Coordinates of C-alpha atoms in Angstrom, one line a residue:
Chain A
M1 CA 1.0 -0.7 30.2
R2 CA -1.4 -0.8 27.3
K3 CA -3.8 2.2 27.3
L4 CA -7.1 2.9 25.7
Y5 CA -8.1 6.5 25.2
H6 CA -11.9 6.4 25.2
L7 CA -15.2 8.1 26.0
W8 CA -17.6 6.4 28.4
L9 CA -20.6 6.5 26.0
S10 CA -18.7 5.9 22.7
P11 CA -19.9 2.5 21.3
Q12 CA -16.7 2.1 19.4
S13 CA -14.6 2.6 22.6
R14 CA -16.8 0.0 24.3
K15 CA -16.4 -2.5 21.4
V16 CA -12.6 -2.3 21.9
R17 CA -12.9 -2.6 25.7
V18 CA -15.0 -5.8 25.5
L19 CA -12.7 -7.3 22.9
L20 CA -9.6 -6.7 25.1
K21 CA -11.4 -8.3 28.0
E22 CA -12.5 -11.3 26.0
K23 CA -8.9 -11.8 25.0
G24 CA -7.7 -11.4 28.6
L25 CA -5.5 -8.4 27.8
E26 CA -4.8 -5.9 30.5
F27 CA -5.2 -2.2 29.9
D28 CA -5.7 1.2 31.5
L29 CA -8.5 3.5 30.5
E30 CA -8.0 7.2 30.0
V31 CA -10.9 9.5 29.1
E32 CA -10.2 11.6 26.0
K33 CA -12.4 14.7 25.7
L34 CA -12.5 14.5 21.9
W35 CA -14.1 18.0 21.6
E36 CA -11.0 19.6 23.0
R37 CA -9.0 18.3 20.0
R38 CA -5.8 17.8 21.9
P39 CA -2.8 18.0 19.5
E40 CA -1.1 15.0 21.1
F41 CA -4.3 13.0 20.6
L42 CA -4.8 14.2 17.0
A43 CA -1.2 13.1 16.2
M44 CA -2.3 9.6 17.1
D45 CA -5.7 9.8 15.5
P46 CA -6.0 12.6 12.9
S47 CA -9.7 11.8 12.4
G48 CA -10.3 12.9 16.0
N49 CA -13.0 10.3 16.5
G50 CA -11.3 7.9 18.9
P51 CA -10.7 5.5 20.4
V52 CA -7.0 5.1 20.3
L53 CA -5.1 2.1 21.7
V54 CA -1.5 2.5 22.7
E55 CA 0.2 -0.9 22.9
H56 CA 3.0 -1.5 25.5
D57 CA 5.6 -1.1 22.8
G58 CA 4.3 2.5 22.3
R59 CA 2.5 1.8 19.0
A60 CA -0.6 3.9 18.7
L61 CA -3.6 2.4 16.8
A62 CA -6.6 4.4 15.6
D63 CA -10.0 3.5 14.2
S64 CA -11.9 1.0 16.3
Q65 CA -12.2 -1.6 13.6
A66 CA -8.5 -1.4 12.7
I67 CA -7.8 -1.8 16.4
C68 CA -10.0 -4.9 16.7
E69 CA -8.6 -6.5 13.6
Y70 CA -5.1 -5.8 14.9
L71 CA -5.8 -7.4 18.2
D72 CA -7.4 -10.5 16.6
E73 CA -4.3 -10.9 14.5
V74 CA -1.7 -10.3 17.2
Y75 CA -3.5 -12.2 20.0
P76 CA -5.2 -15.2 18.3
N77 CA -5.6 -17.0 21.6
K78 CA -9.3 -16.4 21.3
M79 CA -10.4 -15.4 17.8
L80 CA -13.5 -13.2 17.6
I81 CA -13.9 -12.3 13.9
G82 CA -14.5 -15.8 12.8
F83 CA -12.7 -19.0 11.8
D84 CA -13.0 -19.1 8.0
P85 CA -13.5 -16.5 5.3
P86 CA -17.3 -16.8 5.0
S87 CA -17.9 -16.5 8.7
R88 CA -15.4 -13.6 8.9
A89 CA -17.2 -11.8 6.1
E90 CA -20.5 -12.2 8.0
T91 CA -19.0 -11.0 11.2
R92 CA -17.5 -7.9 9.5
R93 CA -20.8 -7.2 7.6
L94 CA -22.6 -7.1 10.9
V95 CA -20.0 -5.0 12.7
A96 CA -20.2 -2.5 9.9
W97 CA -24.0 -2.6 10.3
W98 CA -23.8 -1.5 13.9
D99 CA -21.0 1.0 13.6
H100 CA -22.1 2.6 10.3
K101 CA -25.8 2.0 10.1
F102 CA -27.1 1.7 13.7
G103 CA -24.6 4.4 14.7
P104 CA -25.8 7.2 12.4
E105 CA -29.5 6.2 12.5
V106 CA -29.8 5.6 16.3
S107 CA -26.9 5.7 18.8
E108 CA -25.1 8.8 17.5
P109 CA -28.1 11.1 17.4
L110 CA -29.3 9.8 20.8
V111 CA -26.0 10.2 22.6
F112 CA -25.4 13.5 21.0
E113 CA -28.8 15.0 21.8
K114 CA -29.0 13.6 25.3
V115 CA -25.4 13.7 26.6
M116 CA -22.9 15.6 24.4
K117 CA -25.1 18.7 24.0
R118 CA -25.2 19.0 27.8
F119 CA -21.5 18.4 28.3
M120 CA -20.7 20.9 25.6
G121 CA -23.2 23.5 26.6
M122 CA -25.1 23.3 23.3
G123 CA -28.6 23.6 24.6
H124 CA -31.5 21.3 24.9
P125 CA -32.1 18.0 23.2
E126 CA -34.1 18.2 19.9
S127 CA -37.2 16.0 20.6
S128 CA -37.9 15.4 16.8
V129 CA -34.4 13.9 16.5
I130 CA -34.9 11.7 19.5
R131 CA -38.3 10.5 18.2
I132 CA -36.9 9.5 14.8
A133 CA -33.9 7.7 16.4
H134 CA -36.3 5.8 18.7
Q135 CA -38.4 4.8 15.7
N136 CA -35.3 3.6 13.8
M137 CA -34.2 1.6 16.7
K138 CA -37.1 -0.8 16.5
I139 CA -36.0 -2.1 13.1
H140 CA -32.6 -3.0 14.5
L141 CA -34.0 -4.7 17.6
D142 CA -36.2 -6.7 15.3
Y143 CA -33.2 -7.6 13.2
I144 CA -31.4 -9.0 16.3
A145 CA -34.5 -11.2 17.0
W146 CA -34.6 -12.3 13.4
L147 CA -30.9 -13.3 13.4
T148 CA -31.0 -15.1 16.8
E149 CA -34.1 -17.1 15.8
R150 CA -31.9 -18.6 13.1
R151 CA -28.4 -18.6 14.8
N152 CA -26.9 -19.0 18.2
W153 CA -25.2 -15.6 18.0
L154 CA -25.6 -12.7 15.6
A155 CA -23.0 -13.9 13.0
G156 CA -23.4 -17.6 13.5
D157 CA -22.7 -20.4 15.9
D158 CA -20.0 -18.5 17.8
F159 CA -20.0 -15.4 19.9
S160 CA -18.1 -12.8 17.8
L161 CA -17.2 -9.2 17.4
A162 CA -20.6 -8.8 15.8
D163 CA -22.2 -9.4 19.2
I164 CA -19.7 -7.2 20.9
A165 CA -20.3 -4.3 18.4
A166 CA -24.1 -4.6 18.7
A167 CA -24.0 -4.8 22.5
A168 CA -21.6 -1.9 22.7
H169 CA -24.0 0.3 20.9
L170 CA -27.1 -0.9 22.8
S171 CA -25.3 -0.7 26.2
C172 CA -24.8 3.1 25.6
L173 CA -28.5 3.5 25.0
D174 CA -29.4 1.3 27.9
Y175 CA -27.3 3.5 30.1
L176 CA -29.7 6.3 29.0
G177 CA -32.7 4.1 29.7
D178 CA -33.7 4.4 26.0
I179 CA -34.3 0.7 25.1
P180 CA -37.9 -0.6 25.2
W181 CA -36.8 -4.1 26.1
A182 CA -40.3 -5.3 27.0
D183 CA -41.4 -4.8 23.4
H184 CA -38.5 -6.8 22.0
P185 CA -38.1 -10.1 23.8
G186 CA -35.8 -11.6 21.2
A187 CA -33.3 -8.7 21.5
H188 CA -33.7 -8.8 25.2
D189 CA -32.8 -12.5 25.5
W190 CA -29.8 -12.1 23.3
Y191 CA -28.6 -9.0 25.3
A192 CA -29.1 -10.9 28.6
R193 CA -26.7 -13.5 27.3
V194 CA -24.1 -10.9 26.3
K195 CA -24.5 -9.0 29.5
S196 CA -23.8 -12.1 31.6
R197 CA -20.3 -12.5 30.1
P198 CA -17.4 -11.6 32.4
S199 CA -16.0 -9.4 29.6
F200 CA -19.1 -7.2 29.8
R201 CA -19.0 -6.6 33.6
P202 CA -16.7 -3.5 33.5
L203 CA -19.1 -1.7 31.2
L204 CA -21.9 -2.4 33.6
A205 CA -19.9 -0.8 36.4
D206 CA -19.5 2.4 34.5
H207 CA -20.9 5.4 36.3
I208 CA -20.6 8.8 34.7
P209 CA -20.5 11.7 37.3
G210 CA -23.7 13.7 37.0
L211 CA -25.4 11.1 34.7
P212 CA -26.2 8.0 36.7
P213 CA -27.6 5.0 34.8
P214 CA -31.1 3.6 35.5
K215 CA -31.3 0.8 38.0
H216 CA -31.8 -2.0 35.5
Y217 CA -28.6 -1.0 33.6
A218 CA -26.2 -3.2 35.6
D219 CA -28.9 -5.8 36.5
L220 CA -28.4 -9.2 34.8
D221 CA -32.0 -10.0 35.4
F222 CA -33.5 -6.9 33.8
Chain F
M1 CA -19.4 -16.2 -13.3
R2 CA -18.6 -13.9 -10.3
K3 CA -21.0 -10.9 -10.3
L4 CA -20.8 -7.5 -8.6
Y5 CA -24.0 -5.6 -8.1
H6 CA -23.0 -2.0 -8.1
L7 CA -23.7 1.7 -8.9
W8 CA -21.5 3.6 -11.2
L9 CA -20.8 6.5 -8.8
S10 CA -20.7 4.5 -5.6
P11 CA -17.1 4.8 -4.2
Q12 CA -17.6 1.5 -2.3
S13 CA -18.5 -0.3 -5.5
R14 CA -15.5 1.2 -7.2
K15 CA -13.2 0.1 -4.4
V16 CA -14.3 -3.5 -4.9
R17 CA -14.0 -3.3 -8.7
V18 CA -10.4 -2.1 -8.5
L19 CA -9.5 -4.7 -5.9
L20 CA -10.9 -7.5 -8.1
K21 CA -8.9 -6.2 -11.0
E22 CA -5.6 -5.9 -9.0
K23 CA -6.1 -9.5 -8.1
G24 CA -6.8 -10.5 -11.7
L25 CA -10.2 -11.9 -10.8
E26 CA -12.9 -11.9 -13.5
F27 CA -16.3 -10.6 -12.8
D28 CA -19.5 -9.3 -14.4
L29 CA -21.0 -6.0 -13.4
E30 CA -24.7 -5.5 -12.9
V31 CA -26.2 -2.1 -12.0
E32 CA -28.4 -2.3 -8.9
K33 CA -30.8 0.6 -8.5
L34 CA -30.6 0.7 -4.7
W35 CA -33.5 3.1 -4.4
E36 CA -35.9 0.5 -5.9
R37 CA -35.2 -1.7 -2.8
R38 CA -35.5 -5.0 -4.8
P39 CA -36.4 -7.8 -2.4
E40 CA -33.9 -10.2 -4.0
F41 CA -31.2 -7.7 -3.5
L42 CA -32.2 -6.9 0.1
A43 CA -32.1 -10.6 0.9
M44 CA -28.4 -10.5 0.0
D45 CA -27.7 -7.1 1.6
P46 CA -30.4 -6.1 4.2
S47 CA -28.6 -2.8 4.7
G48 CA -29.6 -1.9 1.1
N49 CA -26.3 0.0 0.7
G50 CA -24.5 -2.2 -1.8
P51 CA -22.3 -3.3 -3.4
V52 CA -22.9 -7.1 -3.3
L53 CA -20.5 -9.6 -4.7
V54 CA -21.8 -13.0 -5.7
E55 CA -19.0 -15.5 -5.9
H56 CA -19.1 -18.3 -8.5
D57 CA -20.1 -20.8 -5.8
G58 CA -23.3 -18.6 -5.3
R59 CA -22.2 -17.1 -2.0
A60 CA -23.4 -13.5 -1.7
L61 CA -21.2 -11.1 0.2
A62 CA -22.3 -7.6 1.4
D63 CA -20.6 -4.6 2.8
S64 CA -17.7 -3.4 0.7
Q65 CA -15.0 -3.7 3.4
A66 CA -16.2 -7.2 4.4
I67 CA -16.0 -8.1 0.6
C68 CA -12.4 -6.7 0.3
E69 CA -11.3 -8.5 3.4
Y70 CA -12.8 -11.7 2.1
L71 CA -11.1 -11.4 -1.2
D72 CA -7.7 -10.7 0.4
E73 CA -8.1 -13.8 2.5
V74 CA -9.3 -16.1 -0.2
Y75 CA -7.1 -14.8 -3.1
P76 CA -3.8 -14.0 -1.4
N77 CA -1.9 -14.0 -4.7
K78 CA -1.5 -10.3 -4.3
M79 CA -2.2 -9.0 -0.8
L80 CA -3.6 -5.5 -0.6
I81 CA -4.3 -4.9 3.1
G82 CA -0.7 -5.1 4.2
F83 CA 1.9 -7.8 5.2
D84 CA 2.1 -7.4 9.0
P85 CA -0.4 -6.4 11.7
P86 CA 0.9 -2.8 12.0
S87 CA 0.8 -2.1 8.3
R88 CA -2.6 -3.8 8.1
A89 CA -3.9 -1.6 10.9
E90 CA -2.6 1.5 9.1
T91 CA -4.3 0.4 5.8
R92 CA -7.6 -0.2 7.6
R93 CA -7.4 3.1 9.5
L94 CA -7.1 4.9 6.1
V95 CA -9.8 2.9 4.3
A96 CA -12.1 3.8 7.2
W97 CA -11.0 7.4 6.8
W98 CA -12.2 7.5 3.2
D99 CA -15.3 5.4 3.6
H100 CA -16.6 6.8 6.8
K101 CA -15.1 10.3 7.0
F102 CA -14.5 11.5 3.5
G103 CA -17.7 9.8 2.5
P104 CA -20.1 11.6 4.8
E105 CA -18.2 14.9 4.6
V106 CA -17.5 15.1 0.9
S107 CA -18.4 12.4 -1.6
E108 CA -21.8 11.3 -0.3
P109 CA -23.3 14.9 -0.2
L110 CA -21.8 15.8 -3.6
V111 CA -23.0 12.6 -5.4
F112 CA -26.4 12.9 -3.8
E113 CA -26.9 16.6 -4.6
K114 CA -25.5 16.4 -8.1
V115 CA -26.5 13.0 -9.4
M116 CA -29.0 11.1 -7.2
K117 CA -31.4 13.9 -6.8
R118 CA -31.7 14.2 -10.6
F119 CA -32.1 10.5 -11.2
M120 CA -34.7 10.3 -8.4
G121 CA -36.5 13.4 -9.4
M122 CA -35.8 15.1 -6.1
G123 CA -35.3 18.6 -7.4
H124 CA -32.3 20.9 -7.7
P125 CA -28.9 20.5 -5.9
E126 CA -28.6 22.5 -2.7
S127 CA -25.7 25.0 -3.3
S128 CA -24.9 25.4 0.4
V129 CA -24.4 21.7 0.8
I130 CA -22.1 21.6 -2.3
R131 CA -20.1 24.6 -1.0
I132 CA -19.5 22.9 2.4
A133 CA -18.5 19.6 0.8
H134 CA -16.0 21.5 -1.5
Q135 CA -14.6 23.3 1.5
N136 CA -14.2 19.9 3.4
M137 CA -12.5 18.3 0.4
K138 CA -9.5 20.6 0.6
I139 CA -8.4 19.1 4.0
H140 CA -8.5 15.6 2.6
L141 CA -6.5 16.5 -0.5
D142 CA -4.0 18.2 1.8
Y143 CA -3.9 15.0 3.9
I144 CA -3.0 12.9 0.8
A145 CA -0.1 15.3 0.1
W146 CA 1.0 15.2 3.7
L147 CA 1.0 11.4 3.7
T148 CA 2.8 11.0 0.3
E149 CA 5.5 13.4 1.3
R150 CA 6.4 10.9 4.0
R151 CA 5.5 7.6 2.3
N152 CA 5.5 6.1 -1.2
W153 CA 1.8 5.3 -1.0
L154 CA -0.9 6.3 1.4
A155 CA -0.5 3.6 4.0
G156 CA 3.3 3.0 3.6
D157 CA 5.8 1.6 1.1
D158 CA 3.3 -0.5 -0.8
F159 CA 0.2 0.3 -2.9
S160 CA -2.7 -0.9 -0.8
L161 CA -6.5 -0.9 -0.3
A162 CA -6.0 2.6 1.3
D163 CA -5.0 4.0 -2.1
I164 CA -7.8 2.1 -3.8
A165 CA -10.4 3.4 -1.4
A166 CA -9.2 7.0 -1.6
A167 CA -9.0 6.9 -5.4
A168 CA -12.4 5.2 -5.6
H169 CA -13.9 8.2 -3.8
L170 CA -12.0 10.8 -5.7
S171 CA -12.7 9.2 -9.1
C172 CA -16.4 9.7 -8.5
L173 CA -15.9 13.4 -7.8
D174 CA -13.5 13.7 -10.7
Y175 CA -16.2 12.3 -12.9
L176 CA -18.3 15.2 -11.8
G177 CA -15.5 17.6 -12.5
D178 CA -15.4 18.7 -8.8
I179 CA -11.7 18.3 -7.9
P180 CA -9.5 21.4 -8.0
W181 CA -6.4 19.4 -9.0
A182 CA -4.4 22.6 -9.9
D183 CA -4.5 23.7 -6.2
H184 CA -3.4 20.4 -4.9
P185 CA -0.3 19.2 -6.7
G186 CA 0.6 16.6 -4.1
A187 CA -2.8 14.9 -4.4
H188 CA -2.7 15.3 -8.2
D189 CA 0.7 13.5 -8.4
W190 CA -0.5 10.6 -6.3
Y191 CA -3.8 10.3 -8.2
A192 CA -1.9 10.3 -11.5
R193 CA 0.1 7.2 -10.3
V194 CA -3.1 5.4 -9.3
K195 CA -4.8 6.4 -12.5
S196 CA -2.1 4.8 -14.6
R197 CA -2.5 1.4 -13.1
P198 CA -4.2 -1.1 -15.4
S199 CA -6.7 -2.0 -12.6
F200 CA -8.0 1.6 -12.8
R201 CA -8.6 1.6 -16.5
P202 CA -12.2 0.2 -16.5
L203 CA -13.3 3.0 -14.1
L204 CA -11.9 5.5 -16.5
A205 CA -14.0 4.0 -19.3
D206 CA -17.2 4.4 -17.4
H207 CA -19.7 6.5 -19.2
I208 CA -23.1 7.1 -17.6
P209 CA -25.9 7.8 -20.1
G210 CA -27.0 11.4 -19.9
L211 CA -24.1 12.3 -17.6
P212 CA -20.8 12.3 -19.6
P213 CA -17.6 12.9 -17.7
P214 CA -15.4 15.9 -18.3
K215 CA -12.6 15.4 -20.9
H216 CA -9.8 15.2 -18.4
Y217 CA -11.5 12.3 -16.5
A218 CA -10.0 9.5 -18.5
D219 CA -6.8 11.4 -19.5
L220 CA -3.7 10.0 -17.8
D221 CA -2.0 13.4 -18.3
F222 CA -4.6 15.6 -16.7

């Protein structure tokens, strides 16, 4: 059986989970406590960042974007990176936006301060870091509204990996109750559409022991 | 004419420059002072990170990896991301390694402290930051040696975008005289092979006014 080594609140792990579901591919989930730096895991992913996907032929794939590109090449039943080079470039630009701009500016500091520090016994969250990340978040929520005023989905007419990546990041922060949806109706409406997709349901059923999500997290009418 | 908006010591810009040359594609270079946040540039690349490639049909592409993927799809005369899904996954894993691990751990802090601060009048380099980046660099140089003891090039038998990305980062630091080549013969021998490729020559001819490279920078026998 295909297996994904993941962390519950890793946006990159969630991106791969949703892509697998969109393609109808079965997989098992196994939590990888990245901070333990398990040698067998580092042999598969020397970066130690996760996630890692082990295909049923035993092949181990690392780096979430390399995994998604691989899956889109090997299982083209439903293509999610786009259908021609320009739309693929736009999808990839936006995936990079979420993983490498929104991540460091917003989701990584928030998940680190609010969750990882606690699990790793590293003390209290730093309120100044949280305040800056919340401030940064607004620009990104506005960007979603700006894009979806002009397009059906983030990268164009079709639902794509850009939507999956963005929603993967936002779903982690929504689990923490950190998204001011009421102030950002455009982003809210787009997220409601993503949230109602069957591929997204398993994420909404996530329940981390000792860290329950707010009530609206799994609610399609939030 | 195709145009690349770039910065001289941006590894991501250099990655695209070498890829274009490997494919035999002509282009003009135009320096983009990213910190000026020029509205016309931000319209093409809202992240403001650069580089941006404007194709001769006027299409603007942003995000260096989206640009490289686009070029490999549209100009497949010489494919540089790999020939089958597993080798493509390995190439992409390693490109991400350089751009998103080596970058934040080594090349971004060094270029920022040693170059950008000066150009932007932000004061003196922080020696503790430089020391940590130099310490981090060793692990990456050892990783190059480890990979090339097992493979012809970083991602496998063939020269690929993984080699281009790695050499793009290292060439920026070599321009600053920051790489202890003598302590890392494996990385040295691999870099000597990359450096001798015709696609790499234009980078070796770079000469930033007020910031000349060390003598060995352009020397193939360094």
